[in-house]
mmCIF file of C-alpha atoms and ligand atoms in Angstrom:
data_model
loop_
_atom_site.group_PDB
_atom_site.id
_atom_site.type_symbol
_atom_site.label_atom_id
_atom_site.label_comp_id
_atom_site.label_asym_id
_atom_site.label_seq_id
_atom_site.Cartn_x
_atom_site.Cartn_y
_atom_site.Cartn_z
ATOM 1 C CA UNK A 688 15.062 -10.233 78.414
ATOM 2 C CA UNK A 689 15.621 -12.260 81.233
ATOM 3 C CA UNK A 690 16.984 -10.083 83.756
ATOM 4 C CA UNK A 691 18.255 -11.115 86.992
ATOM 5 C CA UNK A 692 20.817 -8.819 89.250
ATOM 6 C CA UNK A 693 22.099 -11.299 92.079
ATOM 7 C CA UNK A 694 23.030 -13.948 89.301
ATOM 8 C CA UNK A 695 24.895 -11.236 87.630
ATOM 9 C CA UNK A 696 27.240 -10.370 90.230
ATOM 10 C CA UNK A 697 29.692 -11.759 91.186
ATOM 11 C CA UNK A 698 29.799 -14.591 94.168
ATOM 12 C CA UNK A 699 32.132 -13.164 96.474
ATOM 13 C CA UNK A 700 30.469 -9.723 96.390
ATOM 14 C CA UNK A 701 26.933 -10.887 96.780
ATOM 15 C CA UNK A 702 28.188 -12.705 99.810
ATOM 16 C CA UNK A 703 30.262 -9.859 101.052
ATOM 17 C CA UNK A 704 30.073 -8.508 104.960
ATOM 18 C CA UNK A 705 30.813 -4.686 104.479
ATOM 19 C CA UNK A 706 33.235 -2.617 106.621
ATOM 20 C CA UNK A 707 31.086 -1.271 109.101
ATOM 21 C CA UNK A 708 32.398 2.305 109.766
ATOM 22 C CA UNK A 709 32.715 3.672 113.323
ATOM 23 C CA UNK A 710 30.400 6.291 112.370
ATOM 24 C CA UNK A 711 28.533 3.969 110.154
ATOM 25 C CA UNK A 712 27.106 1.929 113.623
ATOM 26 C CA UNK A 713 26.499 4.577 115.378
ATOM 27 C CA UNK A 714 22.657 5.726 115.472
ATOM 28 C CA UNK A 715 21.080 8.463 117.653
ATOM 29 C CA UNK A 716 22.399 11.820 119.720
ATOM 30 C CA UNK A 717 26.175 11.419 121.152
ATOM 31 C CA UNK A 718 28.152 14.516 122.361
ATOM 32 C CA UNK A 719 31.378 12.556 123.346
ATOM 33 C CA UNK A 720 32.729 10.944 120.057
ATOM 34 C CA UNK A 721 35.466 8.223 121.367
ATOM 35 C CA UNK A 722 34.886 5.358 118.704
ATOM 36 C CA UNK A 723 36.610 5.947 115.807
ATOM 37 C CA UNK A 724 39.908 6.828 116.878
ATOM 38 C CA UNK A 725 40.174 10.436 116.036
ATOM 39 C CA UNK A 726 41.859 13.317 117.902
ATOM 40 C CA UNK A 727 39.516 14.954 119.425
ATOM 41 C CA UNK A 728 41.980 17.961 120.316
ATOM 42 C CA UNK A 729 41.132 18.800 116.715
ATOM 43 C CA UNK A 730 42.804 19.752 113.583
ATOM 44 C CA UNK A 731 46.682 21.192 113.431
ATOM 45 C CA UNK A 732 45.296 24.378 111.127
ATOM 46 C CA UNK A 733 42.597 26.643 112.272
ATOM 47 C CA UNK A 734 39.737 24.543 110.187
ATOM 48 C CA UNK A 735 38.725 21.655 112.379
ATOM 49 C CA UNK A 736 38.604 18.114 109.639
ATOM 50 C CA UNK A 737 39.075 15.902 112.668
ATOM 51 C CA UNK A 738 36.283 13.948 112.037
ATOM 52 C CA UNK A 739 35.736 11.481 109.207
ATOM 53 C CA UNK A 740 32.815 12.525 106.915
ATOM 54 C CA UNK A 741 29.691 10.952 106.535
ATOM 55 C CA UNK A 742 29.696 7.750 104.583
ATOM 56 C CA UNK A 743 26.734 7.582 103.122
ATOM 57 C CA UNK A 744 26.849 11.668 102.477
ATOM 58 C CA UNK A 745 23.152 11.555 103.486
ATOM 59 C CA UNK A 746 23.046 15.423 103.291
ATOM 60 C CA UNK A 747 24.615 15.400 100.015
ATOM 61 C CA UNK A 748 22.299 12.658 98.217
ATOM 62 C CA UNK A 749 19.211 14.731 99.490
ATOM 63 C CA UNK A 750 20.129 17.166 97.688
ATOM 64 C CA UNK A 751 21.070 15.696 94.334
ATOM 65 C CA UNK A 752 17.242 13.297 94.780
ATOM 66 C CA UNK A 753 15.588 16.938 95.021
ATOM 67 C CA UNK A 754 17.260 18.251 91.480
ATOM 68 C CA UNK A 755 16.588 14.820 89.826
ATOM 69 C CA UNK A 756 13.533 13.782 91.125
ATOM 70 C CA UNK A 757 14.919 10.483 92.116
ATOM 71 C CA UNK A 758 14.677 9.157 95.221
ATOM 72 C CA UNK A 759 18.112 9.489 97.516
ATOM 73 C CA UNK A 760 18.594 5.285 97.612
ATOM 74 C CA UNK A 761 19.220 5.326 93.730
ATOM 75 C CA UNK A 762 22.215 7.626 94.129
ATOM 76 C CA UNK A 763 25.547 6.292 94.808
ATOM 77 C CA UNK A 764 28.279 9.354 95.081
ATOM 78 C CA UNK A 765 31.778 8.596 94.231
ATOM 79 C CA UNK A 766 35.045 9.783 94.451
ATOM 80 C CA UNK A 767 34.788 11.059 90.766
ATOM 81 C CA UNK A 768 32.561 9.115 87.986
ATOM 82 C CA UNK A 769 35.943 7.206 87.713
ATOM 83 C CA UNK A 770 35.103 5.579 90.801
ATOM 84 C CA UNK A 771 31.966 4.200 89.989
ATOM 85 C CA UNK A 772 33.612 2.719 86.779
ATOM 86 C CA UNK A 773 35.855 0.556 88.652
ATOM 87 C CA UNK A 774 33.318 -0.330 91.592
ATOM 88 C CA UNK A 775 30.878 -1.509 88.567
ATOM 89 C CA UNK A 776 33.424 -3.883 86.703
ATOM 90 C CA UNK A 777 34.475 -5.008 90.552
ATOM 91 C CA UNK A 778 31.223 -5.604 91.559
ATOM 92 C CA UNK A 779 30.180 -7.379 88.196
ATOM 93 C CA UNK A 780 33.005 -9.108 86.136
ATOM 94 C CA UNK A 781 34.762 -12.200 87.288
ATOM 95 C CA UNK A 782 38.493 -11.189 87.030
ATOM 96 C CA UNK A 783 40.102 -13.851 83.592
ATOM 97 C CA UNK A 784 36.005 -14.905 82.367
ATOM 98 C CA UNK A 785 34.027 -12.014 82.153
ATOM 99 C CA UNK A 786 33.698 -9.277 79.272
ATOM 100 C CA UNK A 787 32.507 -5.950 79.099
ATOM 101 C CA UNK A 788 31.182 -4.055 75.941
ATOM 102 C CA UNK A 789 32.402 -0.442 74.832
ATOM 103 C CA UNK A 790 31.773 1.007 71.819
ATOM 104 C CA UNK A 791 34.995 3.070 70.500
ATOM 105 C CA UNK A 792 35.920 5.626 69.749
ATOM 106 C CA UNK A 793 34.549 6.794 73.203
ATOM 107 C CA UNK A 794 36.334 7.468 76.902
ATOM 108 C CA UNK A 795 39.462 5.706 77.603
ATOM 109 C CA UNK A 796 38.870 5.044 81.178
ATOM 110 C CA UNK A 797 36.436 1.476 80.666
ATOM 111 C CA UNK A 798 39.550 -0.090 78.736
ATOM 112 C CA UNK A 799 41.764 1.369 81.396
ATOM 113 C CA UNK A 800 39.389 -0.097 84.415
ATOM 114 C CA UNK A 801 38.694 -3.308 82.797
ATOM 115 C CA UNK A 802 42.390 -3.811 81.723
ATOM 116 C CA UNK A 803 43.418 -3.040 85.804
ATOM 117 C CA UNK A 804 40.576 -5.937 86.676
ATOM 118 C CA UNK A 805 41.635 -8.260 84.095
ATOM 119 C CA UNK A 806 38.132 -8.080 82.250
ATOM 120 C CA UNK A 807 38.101 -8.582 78.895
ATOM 121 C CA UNK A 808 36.617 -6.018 76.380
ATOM 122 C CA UNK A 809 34.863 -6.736 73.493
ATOM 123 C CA UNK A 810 34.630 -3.565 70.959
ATOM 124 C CA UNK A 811 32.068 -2.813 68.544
ATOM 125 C CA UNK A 812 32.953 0.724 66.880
ATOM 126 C CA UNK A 813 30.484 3.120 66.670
ATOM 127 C CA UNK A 814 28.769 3.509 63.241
ATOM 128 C CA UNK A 815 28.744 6.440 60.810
ATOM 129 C CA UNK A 816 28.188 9.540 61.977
ATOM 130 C CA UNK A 817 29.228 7.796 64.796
ATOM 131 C CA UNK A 818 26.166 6.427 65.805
ATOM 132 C CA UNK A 819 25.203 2.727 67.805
ATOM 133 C CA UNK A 820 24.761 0.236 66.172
ATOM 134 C CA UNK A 821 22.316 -1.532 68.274
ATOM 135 C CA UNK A 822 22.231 -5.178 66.487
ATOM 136 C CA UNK A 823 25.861 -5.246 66.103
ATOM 137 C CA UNK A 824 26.351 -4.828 69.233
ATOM 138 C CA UNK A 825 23.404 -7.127 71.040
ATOM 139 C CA UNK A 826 25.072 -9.945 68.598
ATOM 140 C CA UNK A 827 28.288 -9.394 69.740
ATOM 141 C CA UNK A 828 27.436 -9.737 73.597
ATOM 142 C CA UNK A 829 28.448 -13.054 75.295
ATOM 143 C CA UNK A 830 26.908 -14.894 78.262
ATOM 144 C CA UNK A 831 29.679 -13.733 79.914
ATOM 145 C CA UNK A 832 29.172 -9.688 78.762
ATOM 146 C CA UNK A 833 28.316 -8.036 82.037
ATOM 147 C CA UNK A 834 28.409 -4.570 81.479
ATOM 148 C CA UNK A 835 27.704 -2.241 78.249
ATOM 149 C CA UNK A 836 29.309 1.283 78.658
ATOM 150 C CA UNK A 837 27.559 3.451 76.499
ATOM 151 C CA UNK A 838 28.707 7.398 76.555
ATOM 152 C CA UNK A 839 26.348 10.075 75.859
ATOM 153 C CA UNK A 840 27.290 12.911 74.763
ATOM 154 C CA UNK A 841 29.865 10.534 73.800
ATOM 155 C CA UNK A 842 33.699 11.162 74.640
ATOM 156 C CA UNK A 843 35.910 12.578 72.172
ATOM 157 C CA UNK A 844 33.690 12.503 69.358
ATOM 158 C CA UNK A 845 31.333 15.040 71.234
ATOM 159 C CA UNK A 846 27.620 13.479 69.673
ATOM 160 C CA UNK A 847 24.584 12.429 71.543
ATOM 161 C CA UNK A 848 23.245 8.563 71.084
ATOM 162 C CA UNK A 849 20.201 8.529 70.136
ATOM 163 C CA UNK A 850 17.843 7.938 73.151
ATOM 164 C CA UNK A 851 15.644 5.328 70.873
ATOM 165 C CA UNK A 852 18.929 3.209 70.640
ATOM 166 C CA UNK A 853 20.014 3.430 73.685
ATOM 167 C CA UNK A 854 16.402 1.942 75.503
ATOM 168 C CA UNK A 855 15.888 -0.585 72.943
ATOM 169 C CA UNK A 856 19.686 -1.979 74.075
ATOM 170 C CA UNK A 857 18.836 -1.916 77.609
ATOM 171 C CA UNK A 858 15.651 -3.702 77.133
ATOM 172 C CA UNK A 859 17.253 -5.923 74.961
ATOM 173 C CA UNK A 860 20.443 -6.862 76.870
ATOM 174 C CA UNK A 861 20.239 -8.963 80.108
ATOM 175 C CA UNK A 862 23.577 -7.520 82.107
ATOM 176 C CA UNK A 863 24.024 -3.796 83.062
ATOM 177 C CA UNK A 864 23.669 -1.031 80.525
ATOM 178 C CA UNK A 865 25.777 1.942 81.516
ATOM 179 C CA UNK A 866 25.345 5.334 80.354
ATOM 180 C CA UNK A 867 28.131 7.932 80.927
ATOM 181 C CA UNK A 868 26.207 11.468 81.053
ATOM 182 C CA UNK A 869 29.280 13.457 82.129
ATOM 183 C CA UNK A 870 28.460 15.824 78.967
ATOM 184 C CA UNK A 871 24.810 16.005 79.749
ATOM 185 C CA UNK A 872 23.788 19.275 80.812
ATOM 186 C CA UNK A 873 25.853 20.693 77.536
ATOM 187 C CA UNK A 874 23.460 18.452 75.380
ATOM 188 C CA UNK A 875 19.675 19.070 73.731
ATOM 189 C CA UNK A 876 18.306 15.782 74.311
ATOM 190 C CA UNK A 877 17.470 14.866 78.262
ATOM 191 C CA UNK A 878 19.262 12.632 80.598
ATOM 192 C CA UNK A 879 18.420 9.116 80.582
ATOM 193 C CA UNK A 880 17.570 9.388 84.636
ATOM 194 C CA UNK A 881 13.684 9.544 83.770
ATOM 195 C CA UNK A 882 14.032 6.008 82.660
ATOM 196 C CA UNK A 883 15.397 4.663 85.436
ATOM 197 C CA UNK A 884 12.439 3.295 87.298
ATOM 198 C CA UNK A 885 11.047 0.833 84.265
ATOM 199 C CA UNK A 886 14.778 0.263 83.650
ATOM 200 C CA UNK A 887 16.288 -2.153 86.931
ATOM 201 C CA UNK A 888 19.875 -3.078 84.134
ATOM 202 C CA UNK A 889 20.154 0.719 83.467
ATOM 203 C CA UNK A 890 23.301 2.782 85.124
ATOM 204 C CA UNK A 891 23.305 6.750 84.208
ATOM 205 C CA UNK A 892 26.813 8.296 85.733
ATOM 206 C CA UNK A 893 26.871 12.105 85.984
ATOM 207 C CA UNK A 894 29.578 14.207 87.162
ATOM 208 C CA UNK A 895 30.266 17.749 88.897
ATOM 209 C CA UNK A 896 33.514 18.157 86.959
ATOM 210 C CA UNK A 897 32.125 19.751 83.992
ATOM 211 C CA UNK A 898 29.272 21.759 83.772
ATOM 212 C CA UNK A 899 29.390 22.669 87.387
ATOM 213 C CA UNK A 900 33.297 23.284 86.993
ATOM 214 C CA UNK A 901 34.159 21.321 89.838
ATOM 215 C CA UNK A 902 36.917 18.963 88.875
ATOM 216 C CA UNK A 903 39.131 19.425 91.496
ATOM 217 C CA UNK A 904 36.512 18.055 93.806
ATOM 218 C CA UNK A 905 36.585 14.566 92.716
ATOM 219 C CA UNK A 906 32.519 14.272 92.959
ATOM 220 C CA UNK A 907 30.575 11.880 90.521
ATOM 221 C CA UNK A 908 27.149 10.036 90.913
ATOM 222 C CA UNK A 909 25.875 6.634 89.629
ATOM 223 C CA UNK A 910 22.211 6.880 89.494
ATOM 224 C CA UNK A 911 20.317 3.256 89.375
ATOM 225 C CA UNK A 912 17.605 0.680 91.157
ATOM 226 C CA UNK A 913 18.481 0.421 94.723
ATOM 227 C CA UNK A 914 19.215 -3.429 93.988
ATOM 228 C CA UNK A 915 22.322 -1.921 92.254
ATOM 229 C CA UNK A 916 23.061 1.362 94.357
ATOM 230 C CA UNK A 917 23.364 -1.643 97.711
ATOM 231 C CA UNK A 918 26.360 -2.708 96.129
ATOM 232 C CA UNK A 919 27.967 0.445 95.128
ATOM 233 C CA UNK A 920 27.558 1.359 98.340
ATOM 234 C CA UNK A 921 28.828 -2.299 99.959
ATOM 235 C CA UNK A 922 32.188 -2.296 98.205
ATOM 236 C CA UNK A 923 32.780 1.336 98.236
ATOM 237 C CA UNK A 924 35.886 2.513 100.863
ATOM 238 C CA UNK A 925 33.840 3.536 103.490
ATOM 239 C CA UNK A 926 34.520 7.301 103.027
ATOM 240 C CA UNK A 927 35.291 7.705 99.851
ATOM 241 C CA UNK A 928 34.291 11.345 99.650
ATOM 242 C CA UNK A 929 35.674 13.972 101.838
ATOM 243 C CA UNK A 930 34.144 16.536 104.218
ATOM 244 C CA UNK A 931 35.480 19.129 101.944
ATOM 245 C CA UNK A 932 33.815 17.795 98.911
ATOM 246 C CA UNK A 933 30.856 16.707 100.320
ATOM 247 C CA UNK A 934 30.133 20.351 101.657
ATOM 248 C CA UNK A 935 31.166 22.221 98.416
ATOM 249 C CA UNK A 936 29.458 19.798 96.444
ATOM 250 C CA UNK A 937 26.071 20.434 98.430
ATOM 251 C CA UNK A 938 26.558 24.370 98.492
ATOM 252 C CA UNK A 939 27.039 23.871 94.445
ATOM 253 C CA UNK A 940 23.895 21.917 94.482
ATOM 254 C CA UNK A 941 22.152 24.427 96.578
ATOM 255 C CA UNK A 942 23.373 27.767 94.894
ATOM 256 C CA UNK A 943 24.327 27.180 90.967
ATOM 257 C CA UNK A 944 22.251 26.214 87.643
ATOM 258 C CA UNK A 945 24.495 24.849 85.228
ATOM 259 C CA UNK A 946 22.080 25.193 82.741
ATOM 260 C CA UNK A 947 22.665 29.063 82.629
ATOM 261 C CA UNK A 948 26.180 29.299 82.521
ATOM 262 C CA UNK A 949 26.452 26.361 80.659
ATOM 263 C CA UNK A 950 23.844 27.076 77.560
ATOM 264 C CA UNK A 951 23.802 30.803 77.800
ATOM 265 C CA UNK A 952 28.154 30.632 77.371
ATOM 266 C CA UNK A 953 29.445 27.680 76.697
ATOM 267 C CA UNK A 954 27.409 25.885 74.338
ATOM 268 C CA UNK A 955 27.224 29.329 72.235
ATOM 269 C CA UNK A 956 30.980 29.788 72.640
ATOM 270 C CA UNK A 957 31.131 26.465 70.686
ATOM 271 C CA UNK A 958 28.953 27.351 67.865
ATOM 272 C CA UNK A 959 31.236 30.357 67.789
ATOM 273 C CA UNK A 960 34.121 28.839 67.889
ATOM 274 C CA UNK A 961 32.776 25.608 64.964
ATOM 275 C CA UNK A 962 31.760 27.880 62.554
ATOM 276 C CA UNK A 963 35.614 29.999 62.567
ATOM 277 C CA UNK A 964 37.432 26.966 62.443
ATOM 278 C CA UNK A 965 35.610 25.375 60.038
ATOM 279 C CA UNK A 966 36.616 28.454 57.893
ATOM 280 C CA UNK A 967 40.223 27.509 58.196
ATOM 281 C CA UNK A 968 42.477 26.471 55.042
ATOM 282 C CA UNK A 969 44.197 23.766 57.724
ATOM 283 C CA UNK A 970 40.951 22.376 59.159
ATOM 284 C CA UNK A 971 39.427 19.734 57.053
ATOM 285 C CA UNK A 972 36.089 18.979 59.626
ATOM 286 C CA UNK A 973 34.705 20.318 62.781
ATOM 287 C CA UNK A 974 32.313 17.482 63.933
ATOM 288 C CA UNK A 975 29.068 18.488 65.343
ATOM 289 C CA UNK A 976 28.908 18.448 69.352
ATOM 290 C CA UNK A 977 26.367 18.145 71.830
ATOM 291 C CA UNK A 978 28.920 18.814 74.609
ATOM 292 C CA UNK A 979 31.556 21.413 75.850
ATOM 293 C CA UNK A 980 34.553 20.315 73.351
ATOM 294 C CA UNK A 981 34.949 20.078 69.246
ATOM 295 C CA UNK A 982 36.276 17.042 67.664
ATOM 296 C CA UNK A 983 38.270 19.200 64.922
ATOM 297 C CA UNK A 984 39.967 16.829 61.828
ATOM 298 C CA UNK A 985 42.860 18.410 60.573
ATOM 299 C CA UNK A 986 45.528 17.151 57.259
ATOM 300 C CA UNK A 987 48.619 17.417 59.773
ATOM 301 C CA UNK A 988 47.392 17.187 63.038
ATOM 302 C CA UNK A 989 50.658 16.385 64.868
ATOM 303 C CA UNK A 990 52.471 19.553 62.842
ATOM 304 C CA UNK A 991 49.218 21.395 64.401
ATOM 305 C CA UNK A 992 49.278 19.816 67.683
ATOM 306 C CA UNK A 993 53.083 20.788 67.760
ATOM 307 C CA UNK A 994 52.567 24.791 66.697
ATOM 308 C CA UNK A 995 49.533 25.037 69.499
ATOM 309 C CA UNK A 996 51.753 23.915 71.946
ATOM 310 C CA UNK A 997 54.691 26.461 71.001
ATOM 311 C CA UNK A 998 51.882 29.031 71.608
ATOM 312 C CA UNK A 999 51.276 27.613 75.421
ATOM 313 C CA UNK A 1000 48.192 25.875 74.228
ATOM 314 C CA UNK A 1001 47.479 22.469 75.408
ATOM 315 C CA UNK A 1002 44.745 20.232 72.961
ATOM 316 C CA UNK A 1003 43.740 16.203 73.045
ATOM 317 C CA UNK A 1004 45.243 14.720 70.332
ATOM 318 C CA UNK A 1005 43.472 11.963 69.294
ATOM 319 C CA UNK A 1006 44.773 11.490 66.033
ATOM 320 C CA UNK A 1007 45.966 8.045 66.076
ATOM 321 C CA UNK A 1008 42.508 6.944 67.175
ATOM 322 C CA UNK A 1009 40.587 4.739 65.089
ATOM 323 C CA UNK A 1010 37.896 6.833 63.071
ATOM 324 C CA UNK A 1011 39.657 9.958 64.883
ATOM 325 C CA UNK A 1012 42.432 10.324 62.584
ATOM 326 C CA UNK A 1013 43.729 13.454 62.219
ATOM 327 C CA UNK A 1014 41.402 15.004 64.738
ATOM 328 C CA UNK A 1015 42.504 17.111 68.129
ATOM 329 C CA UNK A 1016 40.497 17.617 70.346
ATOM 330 C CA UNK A 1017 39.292 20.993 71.786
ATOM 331 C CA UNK A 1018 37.703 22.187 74.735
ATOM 332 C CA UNK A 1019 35.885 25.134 74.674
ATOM 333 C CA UNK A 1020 37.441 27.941 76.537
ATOM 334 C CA UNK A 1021 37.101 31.352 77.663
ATOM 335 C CA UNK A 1022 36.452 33.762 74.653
ATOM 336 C CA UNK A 1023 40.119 35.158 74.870
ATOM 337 C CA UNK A 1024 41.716 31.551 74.739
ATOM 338 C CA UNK A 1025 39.528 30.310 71.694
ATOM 339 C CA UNK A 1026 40.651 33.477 70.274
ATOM 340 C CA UNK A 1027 44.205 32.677 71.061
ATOM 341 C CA UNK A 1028 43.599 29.424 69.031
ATOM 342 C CA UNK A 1029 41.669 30.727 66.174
ATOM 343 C CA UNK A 1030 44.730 33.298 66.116
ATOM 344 C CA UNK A 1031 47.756 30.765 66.266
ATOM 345 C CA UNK A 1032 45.879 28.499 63.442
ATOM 346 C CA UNK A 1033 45.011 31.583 61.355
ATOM 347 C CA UNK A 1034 48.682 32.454 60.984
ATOM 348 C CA UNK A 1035 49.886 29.346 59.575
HETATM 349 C C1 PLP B 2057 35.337 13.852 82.127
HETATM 350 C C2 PLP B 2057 34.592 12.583 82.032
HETATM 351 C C3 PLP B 2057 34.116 11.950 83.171
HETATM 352 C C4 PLP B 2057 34.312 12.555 84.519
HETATM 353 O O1 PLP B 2057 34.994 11.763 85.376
HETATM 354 P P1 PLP B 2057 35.166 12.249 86.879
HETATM 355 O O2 PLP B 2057 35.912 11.102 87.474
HETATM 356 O O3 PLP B 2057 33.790 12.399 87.454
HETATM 357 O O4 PLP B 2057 35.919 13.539 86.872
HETATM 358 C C5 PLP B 2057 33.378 10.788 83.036
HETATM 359 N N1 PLP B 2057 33.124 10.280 81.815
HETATM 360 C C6 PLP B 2057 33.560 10.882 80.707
HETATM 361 C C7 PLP B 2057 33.204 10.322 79.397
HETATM 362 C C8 PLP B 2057 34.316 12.033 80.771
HETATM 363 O O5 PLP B 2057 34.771 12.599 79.648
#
């Protein structure tokens, strides 16, 4: 594998000049802050936001290289993982020429970020048991294939990729392997982040909106060689994550473990909740999952979808989805509200 970053992005962004923030220039001790246009009588509501956050959320990425034993340059932090999506495909694919890879069924946000940059996406389905298959997709790759988005715990179907798979593509494939980890810390196998350093194409995107139950926050990380972080960072909007979220997200880093809530509740909450529905006349599969929902096939799954949402309960419905028909799919709730589901599909 031949790889080589700067030939893989694109022109315009390899030659960019970034925005150079106010508070971006600035270097040293300063008292009297009069260069980036603020109102320095302060905030109209008794918390004072008046000043624009840090853009490189130096605090924040400290934090997050402690608890992945990474160093703080290979982080980029984004306004959601959503937003290191887009930056990848802007910083990567020539808008009309160049392709990216997915491998459906999986998370509809590539498609929806590629179609908005006019990139083109080439789709190799996911295998039985809906595995990779590696060789069908390294043949299906073009000169012109910049980025692979791989998703693991993969997005609806709710299996890891098998680690194996997932290094031989990335050795194999000379553009950008991405890994979405936004299911991680509900999964067995490890993050991909230990590979990083013998990896310089490999991308792993985590995300506070799951396991640390932060959603609203719009916080998500791109880990990745410093060769590739630089141009997160250079085409990023210069603050791009609040003061608010940069704060909470740092006292989340500095207070919680996922891991206890997250295995000790959720993941047994699923195995719970698999084995009753899987006892259900009306449910046909419950697929195994590495990750906080169920991928549940069902014989009328629009009838089902319907009669859930009578009872005030909201499911995916993915049931027009290539190799997801007939399946909803279900987060894993709160004890009471997968018994409120178990109940409403028991009584049909
Ligand atoms: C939920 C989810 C995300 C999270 O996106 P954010 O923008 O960080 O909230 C990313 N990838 C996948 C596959 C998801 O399901």
């Amino acid at each position: 594998m031949a790889f080589d970053l700067d030939s893989l992005v694109r022109p315009n962004i390899r030659d960019l000049v970034p925005y150079s923030s106010a508070r971006g220039e600035f270097t040293g001790g300063a008292e009297i802050f009069l260069d980036a246009n603020e109102n320095s009588f302060g905030s109209l509501i008794d918390v004072d936001y008046s000043r624009y956050p840090d853009p490189l959320q130096t605090r924040l990425k400290r934090r997050i290289a402690d608890l992945n034993e990474v160093d703080p340059t290979n982080i980029f932090v984004g306004h959601g993982s959503d937003e290191a999506i887009d930056l990848l495909m802007r910083i990567f694919c020539e808008p009309g020429r160049d392709s990216i890879l997915i491998c459906p069924p999986t998370y509809g946000m590539y498609e929806v970020s590629a179609a908005i940059n006019d990139v083109s996406v080439i789709r190799v389905p996911l295998a039985d048991g809906f595995e990779l298959d590696t060789n069908a997709v390294l043949q299906a790759v073009t000169d012109r294939t910049k980025l692979i988005f791989l998703c693991s715990p993969n997005n609806p179907t709710g299996n890891s990729i098998g680690r194996e798979e997932m290094l031989r593509l990335a050795a194999s494939f000379a553009g950008i392997v991405v890994i979405d980890e936004a299911y991680i810390h509900f999964a067995k196998q490890p993050s991909l982040l230990s590979e990083l350093s013998d990896l310089p194409n490999l991308v792993v995107m985590q995300t506070l909106s799951k396991a640390w139950g932060l959603a609203a926050l719009r916080v998500g990380f791109a880990f990745a060689a410093t060769q590739i972080t630089r141009y997160l960072n250079a085409v990023k909007p210069p603050y791009n994550v609040s003061r608010p979220a940069q704060e909470i997200a740092l006292r989340a880093l500095n207070e919680a473990d996922p891991a206890r809530r997250v295995v000790a509740e959720i993941a047994s909450e699923r195995e719970k909740m698999a084995r009753r529905l899987a006892e259900l006349p009306v449910v046909r599969k419950v697929f195994r999952s590495d990750a906080n929902f169920l991928l549940v096939r069902f014989d009328e799954p629009n009838e089902i979808y319907r009669i859930l949402l009578e009872k005030g309960i909201v499911v995916r419905n993915r049931s027009s989805v290539a190799k997801c028909e007939g399946c909803l799919r279900i987060t894993v709730g709160t004890a009471a509200e997968n018994d409120a589901v178990l109940t409403a599909l028991r009584n049909l």
